Coordinates of N, CA and C in Angstrom, one line a residue:
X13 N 259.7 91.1 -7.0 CA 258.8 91.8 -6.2 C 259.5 92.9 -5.5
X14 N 258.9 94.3 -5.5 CA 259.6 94.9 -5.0 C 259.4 95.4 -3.4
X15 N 260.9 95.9 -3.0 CA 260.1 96.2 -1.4 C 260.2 97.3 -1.1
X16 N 259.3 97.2 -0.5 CA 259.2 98.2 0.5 C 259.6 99.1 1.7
X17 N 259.8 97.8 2.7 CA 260.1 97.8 3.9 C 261.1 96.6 4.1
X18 N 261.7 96.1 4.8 CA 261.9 94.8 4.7 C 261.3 94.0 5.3
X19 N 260.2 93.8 5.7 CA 259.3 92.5 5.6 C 257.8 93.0 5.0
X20 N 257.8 93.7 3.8 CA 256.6 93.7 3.3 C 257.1 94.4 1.9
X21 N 256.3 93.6 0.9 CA 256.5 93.5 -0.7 C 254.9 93.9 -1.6
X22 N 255.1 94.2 -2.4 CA 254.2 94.4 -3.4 C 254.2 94.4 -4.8
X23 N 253.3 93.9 -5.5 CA 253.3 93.4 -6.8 C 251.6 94.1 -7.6
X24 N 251.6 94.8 -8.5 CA 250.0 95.1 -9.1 C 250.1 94.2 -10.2
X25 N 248.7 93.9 -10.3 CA 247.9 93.5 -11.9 C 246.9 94.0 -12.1
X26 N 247.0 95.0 -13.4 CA 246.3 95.7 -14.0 C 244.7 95.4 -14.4
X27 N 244.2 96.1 -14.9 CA 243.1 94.9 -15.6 C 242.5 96.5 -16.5
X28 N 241.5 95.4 -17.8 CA 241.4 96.3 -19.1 C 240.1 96.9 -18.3
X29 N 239.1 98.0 -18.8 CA 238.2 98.8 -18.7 C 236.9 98.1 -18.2
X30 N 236.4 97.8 -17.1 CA 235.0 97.4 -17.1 C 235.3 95.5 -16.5
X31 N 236.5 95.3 -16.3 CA 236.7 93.6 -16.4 C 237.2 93.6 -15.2
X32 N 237.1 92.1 -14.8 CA 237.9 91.7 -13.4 C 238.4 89.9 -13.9
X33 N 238.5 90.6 -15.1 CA 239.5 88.8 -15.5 C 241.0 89.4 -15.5
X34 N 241.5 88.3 -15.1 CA 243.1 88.5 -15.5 C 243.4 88.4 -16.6
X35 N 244.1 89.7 -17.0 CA 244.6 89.2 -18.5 C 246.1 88.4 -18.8
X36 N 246.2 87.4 -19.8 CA 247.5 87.1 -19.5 C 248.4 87.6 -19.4
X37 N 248.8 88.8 -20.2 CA 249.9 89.3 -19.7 C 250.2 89.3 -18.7
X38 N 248.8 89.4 -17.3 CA 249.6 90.0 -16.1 C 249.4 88.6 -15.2
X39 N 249.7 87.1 -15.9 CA 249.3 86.5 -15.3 C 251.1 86.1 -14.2
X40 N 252.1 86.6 -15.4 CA 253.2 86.7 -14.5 C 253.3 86.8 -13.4
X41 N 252.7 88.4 -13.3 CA 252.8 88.8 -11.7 C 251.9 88.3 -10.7
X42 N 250.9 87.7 -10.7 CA 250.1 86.6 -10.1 C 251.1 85.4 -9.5
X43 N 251.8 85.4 -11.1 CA 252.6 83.9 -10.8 C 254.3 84.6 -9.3
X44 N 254.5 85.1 -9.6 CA 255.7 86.0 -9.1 C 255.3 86.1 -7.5
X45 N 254.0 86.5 -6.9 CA 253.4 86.4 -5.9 C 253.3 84.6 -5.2
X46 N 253.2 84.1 -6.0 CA 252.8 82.3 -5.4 C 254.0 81.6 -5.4
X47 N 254.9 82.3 -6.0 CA 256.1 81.5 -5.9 C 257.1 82.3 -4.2
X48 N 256.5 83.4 -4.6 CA 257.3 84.1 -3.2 C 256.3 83.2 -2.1
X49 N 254.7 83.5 -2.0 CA 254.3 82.8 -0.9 C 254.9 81.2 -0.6
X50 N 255.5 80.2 -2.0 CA 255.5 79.1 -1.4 C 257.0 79.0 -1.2
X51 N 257.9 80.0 -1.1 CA 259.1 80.2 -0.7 C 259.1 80.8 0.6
X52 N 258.0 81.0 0.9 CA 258.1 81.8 2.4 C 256.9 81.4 3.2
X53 N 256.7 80.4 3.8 CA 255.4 79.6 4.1 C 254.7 80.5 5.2
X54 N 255.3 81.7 6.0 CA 255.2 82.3 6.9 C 254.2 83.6 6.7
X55 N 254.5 83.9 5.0 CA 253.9 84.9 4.3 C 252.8 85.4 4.1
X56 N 251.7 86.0 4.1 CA 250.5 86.5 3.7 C 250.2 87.2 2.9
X57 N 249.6 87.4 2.0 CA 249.0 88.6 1.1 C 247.8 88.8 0.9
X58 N 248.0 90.5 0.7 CA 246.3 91.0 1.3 C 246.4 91.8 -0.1
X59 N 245.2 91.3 -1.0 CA 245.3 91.8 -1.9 C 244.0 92.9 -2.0
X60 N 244.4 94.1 -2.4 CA 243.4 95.6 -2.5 C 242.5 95.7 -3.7
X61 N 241.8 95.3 -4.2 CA 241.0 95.6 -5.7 C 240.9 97.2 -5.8
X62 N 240.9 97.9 -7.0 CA 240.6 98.9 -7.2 C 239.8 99.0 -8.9
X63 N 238.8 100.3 -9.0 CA 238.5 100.3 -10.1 C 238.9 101.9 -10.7
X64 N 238.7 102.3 -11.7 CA 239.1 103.6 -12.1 C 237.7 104.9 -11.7
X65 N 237.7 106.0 -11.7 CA 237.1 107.3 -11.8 C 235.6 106.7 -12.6
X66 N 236.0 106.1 -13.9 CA 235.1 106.3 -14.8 C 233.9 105.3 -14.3
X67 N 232.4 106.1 -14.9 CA 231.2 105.1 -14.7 C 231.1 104.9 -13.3
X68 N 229.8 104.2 -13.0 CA 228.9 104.1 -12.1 C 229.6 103.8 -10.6
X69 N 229.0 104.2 -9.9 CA 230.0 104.1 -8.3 C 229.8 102.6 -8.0
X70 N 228.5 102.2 -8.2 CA 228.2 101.3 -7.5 C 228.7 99.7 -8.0
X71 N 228.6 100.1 -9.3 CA 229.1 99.2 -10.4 C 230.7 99.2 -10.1
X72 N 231.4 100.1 -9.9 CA 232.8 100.7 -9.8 C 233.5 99.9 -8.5
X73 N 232.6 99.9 -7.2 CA 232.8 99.3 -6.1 C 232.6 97.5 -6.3
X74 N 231.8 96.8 -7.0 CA 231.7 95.9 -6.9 C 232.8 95.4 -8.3
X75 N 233.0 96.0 -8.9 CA 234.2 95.4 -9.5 C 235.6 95.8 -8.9
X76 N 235.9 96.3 -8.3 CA 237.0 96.8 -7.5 C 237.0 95.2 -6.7
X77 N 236.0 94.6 -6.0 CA 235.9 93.3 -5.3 C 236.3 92.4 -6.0
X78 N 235.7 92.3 -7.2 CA 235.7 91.4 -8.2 C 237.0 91.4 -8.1
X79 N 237.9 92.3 -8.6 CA 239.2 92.3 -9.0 C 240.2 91.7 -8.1
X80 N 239.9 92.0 -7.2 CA 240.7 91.1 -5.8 C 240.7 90.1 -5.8
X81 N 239.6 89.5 -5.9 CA 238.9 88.3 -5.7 C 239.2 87.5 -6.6
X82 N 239.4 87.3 -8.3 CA 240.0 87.3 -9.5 C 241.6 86.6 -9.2
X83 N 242.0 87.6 -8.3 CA 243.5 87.5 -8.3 C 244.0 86.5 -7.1
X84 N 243.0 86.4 -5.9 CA 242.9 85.6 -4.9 C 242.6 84.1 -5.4
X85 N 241.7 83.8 -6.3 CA 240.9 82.9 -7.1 C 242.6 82.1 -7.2
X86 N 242.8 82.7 -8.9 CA 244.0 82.3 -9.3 C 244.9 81.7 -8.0
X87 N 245.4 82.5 -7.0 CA 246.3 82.1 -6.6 C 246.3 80.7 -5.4
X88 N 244.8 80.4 -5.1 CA 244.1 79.3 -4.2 C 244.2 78.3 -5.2
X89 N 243.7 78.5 -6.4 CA 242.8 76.9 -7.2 C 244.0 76.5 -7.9
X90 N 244.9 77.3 -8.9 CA 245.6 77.2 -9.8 C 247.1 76.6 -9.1
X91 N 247.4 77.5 -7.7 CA 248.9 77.4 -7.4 C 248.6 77.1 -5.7
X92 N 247.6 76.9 -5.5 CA 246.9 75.8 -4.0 C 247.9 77.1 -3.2
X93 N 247.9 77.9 -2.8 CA 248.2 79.1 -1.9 C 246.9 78.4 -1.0
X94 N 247.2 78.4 0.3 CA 246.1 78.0 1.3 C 245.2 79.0 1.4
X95 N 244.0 79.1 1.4 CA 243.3 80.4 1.4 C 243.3 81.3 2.9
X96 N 244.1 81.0 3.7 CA 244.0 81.4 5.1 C 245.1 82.3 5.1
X97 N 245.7 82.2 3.8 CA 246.8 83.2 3.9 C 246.7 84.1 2.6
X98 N 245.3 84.1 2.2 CA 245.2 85.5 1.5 C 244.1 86.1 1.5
X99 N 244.2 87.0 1.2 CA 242.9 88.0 2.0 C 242.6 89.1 0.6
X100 N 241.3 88.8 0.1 CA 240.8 89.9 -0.9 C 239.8 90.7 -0.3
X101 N 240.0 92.0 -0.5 CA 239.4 93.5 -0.3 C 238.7 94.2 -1.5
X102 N 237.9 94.7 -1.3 CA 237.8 95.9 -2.4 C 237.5 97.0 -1.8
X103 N 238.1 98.2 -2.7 CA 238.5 99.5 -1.9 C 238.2 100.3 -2.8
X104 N 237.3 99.9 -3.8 CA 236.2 101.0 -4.2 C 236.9 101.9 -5.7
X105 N 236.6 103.1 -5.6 CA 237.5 104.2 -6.3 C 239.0 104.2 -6.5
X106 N 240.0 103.7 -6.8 CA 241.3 104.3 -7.1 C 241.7 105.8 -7.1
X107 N 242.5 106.3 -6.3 CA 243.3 107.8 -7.1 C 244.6 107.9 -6.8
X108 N 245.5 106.9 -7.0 CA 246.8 106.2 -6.5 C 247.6 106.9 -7.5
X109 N 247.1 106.8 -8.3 CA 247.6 107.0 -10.3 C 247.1 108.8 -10.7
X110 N 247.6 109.4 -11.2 CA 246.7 110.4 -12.2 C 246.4 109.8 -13.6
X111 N 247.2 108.5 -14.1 CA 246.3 108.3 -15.4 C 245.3 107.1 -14.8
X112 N 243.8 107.2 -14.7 CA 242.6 106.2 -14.7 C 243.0 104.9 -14.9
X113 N 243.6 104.6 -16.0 CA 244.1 103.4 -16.4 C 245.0 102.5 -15.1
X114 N 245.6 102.9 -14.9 CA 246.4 102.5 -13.9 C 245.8 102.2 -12.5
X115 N 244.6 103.2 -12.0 CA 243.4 103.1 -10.9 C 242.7 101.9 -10.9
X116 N 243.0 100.7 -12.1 CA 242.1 99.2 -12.5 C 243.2 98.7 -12.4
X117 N 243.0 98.3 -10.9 CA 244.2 97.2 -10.4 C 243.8 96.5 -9.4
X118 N 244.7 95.6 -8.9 CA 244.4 95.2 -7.7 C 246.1 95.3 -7.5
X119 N 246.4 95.6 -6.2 CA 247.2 95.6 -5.3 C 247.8 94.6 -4.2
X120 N 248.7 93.9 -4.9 CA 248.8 92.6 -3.7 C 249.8 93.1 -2.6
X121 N 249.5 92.9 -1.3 CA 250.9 93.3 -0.4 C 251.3 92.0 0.0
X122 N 252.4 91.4 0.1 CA 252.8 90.6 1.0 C 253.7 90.9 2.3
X123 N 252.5 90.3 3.4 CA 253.8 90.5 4.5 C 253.5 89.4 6.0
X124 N 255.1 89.5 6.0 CA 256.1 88.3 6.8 C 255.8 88.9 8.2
X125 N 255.3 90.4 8.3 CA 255.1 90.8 10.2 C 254.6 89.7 10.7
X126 N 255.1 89.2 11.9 CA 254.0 88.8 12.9 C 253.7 89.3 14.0

């Protein structure tokens, strides 16, 4: 995970055109995140959904949620992350990236502030 600041980290997973499943490839970095939170019990992560430019806004915004939510899923049922210590967003449009592709993500932060 890389940092940022020193008490705040971040990790993306990508996702293919139109979907808010995780693909396995990026199920690593999912996994990479639950192993930091259960090494750091103090930890939080606030994960940001995003979708790309292309197609319908509205459709665009509710998969942007989806995608968070996807990534929050995984990390509650599969790796029992307490749900009080993660937080899914969706934040609509991406323009983080100039290539689109990269705008279909979600954005996990983790951070130790208190």
């Amino acid at each position: 995970i890389s940092s940022a600041a020193s008490d705040v980290y971040k990790r993306q997973i990508t996702f293919r055109q139109g979907k808010s499943v995780v693909d396995a490839s990026q199920l690593p970095n999912v996994e990479r995140i639950a192993s930091y939170l259960k090494k750091h019990p103090d930890a939080n992560v606030i994960i940001k959904g995003y979708a790309s430019p292309e197609g319908n806004l509205e459709f665009n915004k509710k998969l942007a949620k989806a995608r968070a939510e996807a990534v929050e899923s995984i990390l509650v049922k599969k790796y029992k992350i307490d749900s009080t210590r993660v937080s899914a967003e969706g934040q609509g449009i991406g323009d983080m990236f100039t290539d689109p592709d990269w705008n279909r993500v979600s954005i996990c932060t983790i951070d130790e502030s208190k």
